[in-house]
Amino acid sequence: MEEQVKLPELGDDEDSAEEGEISFWYIEEGESVKEGEDLVEVITDKAAYTIPAPSGGMLKKVLKDEGDRVKPGDDIGVIES
């Protein structure tokens, strides 16, 4: 079963960022990942955010590469359980 990894809101409701940049993938395509494990880092003009894996399995596909601009709700990867 495949699950789309969506970029969550960055920051709290009052001070959330509208977009960020993928700075680093901790897991490469084809590698296994556990639910809650660090998956990707996203930086904004105010902070760096480590995004955890929403589920466990294998990172099947990276949809947004390092350096790509992303917004909350964007699909950034696919995990296959």
Coordinates of C-alpha atoms in Angstrom, one line a residue:
M1 CA 0.0 0.0 0.0
E2 CA 1.3 3.4 -0.9
E3 CA 1.0 6.6 1.1
Q4 CA 1.7 10.1 -0.1
V5 CA 3.9 12.1 2.2
K6 CA 2.5 15.6 2.5
L7 CA 4.4 18.5 3.9
P8 CA 2.7 19.5 7.1
E9 CA 2.1 23.1 8.4
L10 CA 5.5 24.7 9.2
G11 CA 5.3 26.5 12.6
D12 CA 2.3 27.3 14.8
D13 CA -1.0 28.7 13.6
E14 CA 0.0 32.3 14.3
D15 CA 3.4 32.2 12.8
S16 CA 3.3 29.4 10.2
A17 CA 5.4 29.7 7.1
E18 CA 3.8 29.7 3.7
E19 CA 6.6 27.9 2.0
G20 CA 10.0 26.4 2.5
E21 CA 12.9 24.6 0.8
I22 CA 13.8 21.0 0.9
S23 CA 17.3 21.1 2.4
F24 CA 18.1 17.4 3.1
W25 CA 16.5 14.0 2.8
Y26 CA 17.6 11.7 5.7
I27 CA 16.3 8.6 3.9
E28 CA 17.1 7.8 0.3
E29 CA 14.7 6.2 -2.2
G30 CA 14.6 2.4 -1.6
E31 CA 15.6 2.7 2.0
S32 CA 13.4 1.6 4.9
V33 CA 12.0 4.1 7.3
K34 CA 10.1 3.7 10.6
E35 CA 7.1 5.8 11.6
G36 CA 8.2 8.9 13.3
E37 CA 11.8 8.6 12.1
D38 CA 13.4 11.8 10.7
L39 CA 12.6 11.8 6.9
V40 CA 13.3 15.2 5.5
E41 CA 14.5 18.7 6.6
V42 CA 12.7 21.8 5.3
I43 CA 14.0 25.3 5.9
T44 CA 12.1 28.6 5.9
D45 CA 13.2 32.1 6.3
K46 CA 12.7 31.7 10.1
A47 CA 13.6 28.1 11.0
A48 CA 14.6 24.6 10.0
Y49 CA 12.0 21.8 10.5
T50 CA 12.6 18.1 10.6
I51 CA 9.7 16.3 9.2
P52 CA 9.1 12.7 10.5
A53 CA 7.8 9.8 8.5
P54 CA 4.0 9.5 8.8
S55 CA 4.2 5.7 8.5
G56 CA 6.8 2.9 8.3
G57 CA 7.9 1.1 5.1
M58 CA 10.1 1.9 2.2
L59 CA 10.6 5.4 0.7
K60 CA 9.5 4.4 -2.8
K61 CA 9.8 7.8 -4.4
V62 CA 11.1 11.3 -3.7
L63 CA 8.8 13.8 -5.4
K64 CA 10.6 17.0 -4.3
D65 CA 14.3 17.2 -4.5
E66 CA 16.8 19.1 -2.3
G67 CA 16.6 22.8 -3.3
D68 CA 12.9 22.5 -4.4
R69 CA 10.4 25.1 -2.9
V70 CA 7.4 23.5 -1.2
K71 CA 4.2 24.6 0.5
P72 CA 2.3 22.9 3.3
G73 CA 0.0 20.2 1.7
D74 CA 2.4 19.5 -1.2
D75 CA 3.2 15.8 -1.9
I76 CA 6.9 15.4 -1.3
G77 CA 7.4 11.6 -1.3
V78 CA 5.7 8.2 -1.4
I79 CA 6.1 5.5 1.3
E80 CA 5.2 1.9 0.5
S81 CA 4.2 -0.2 3.5

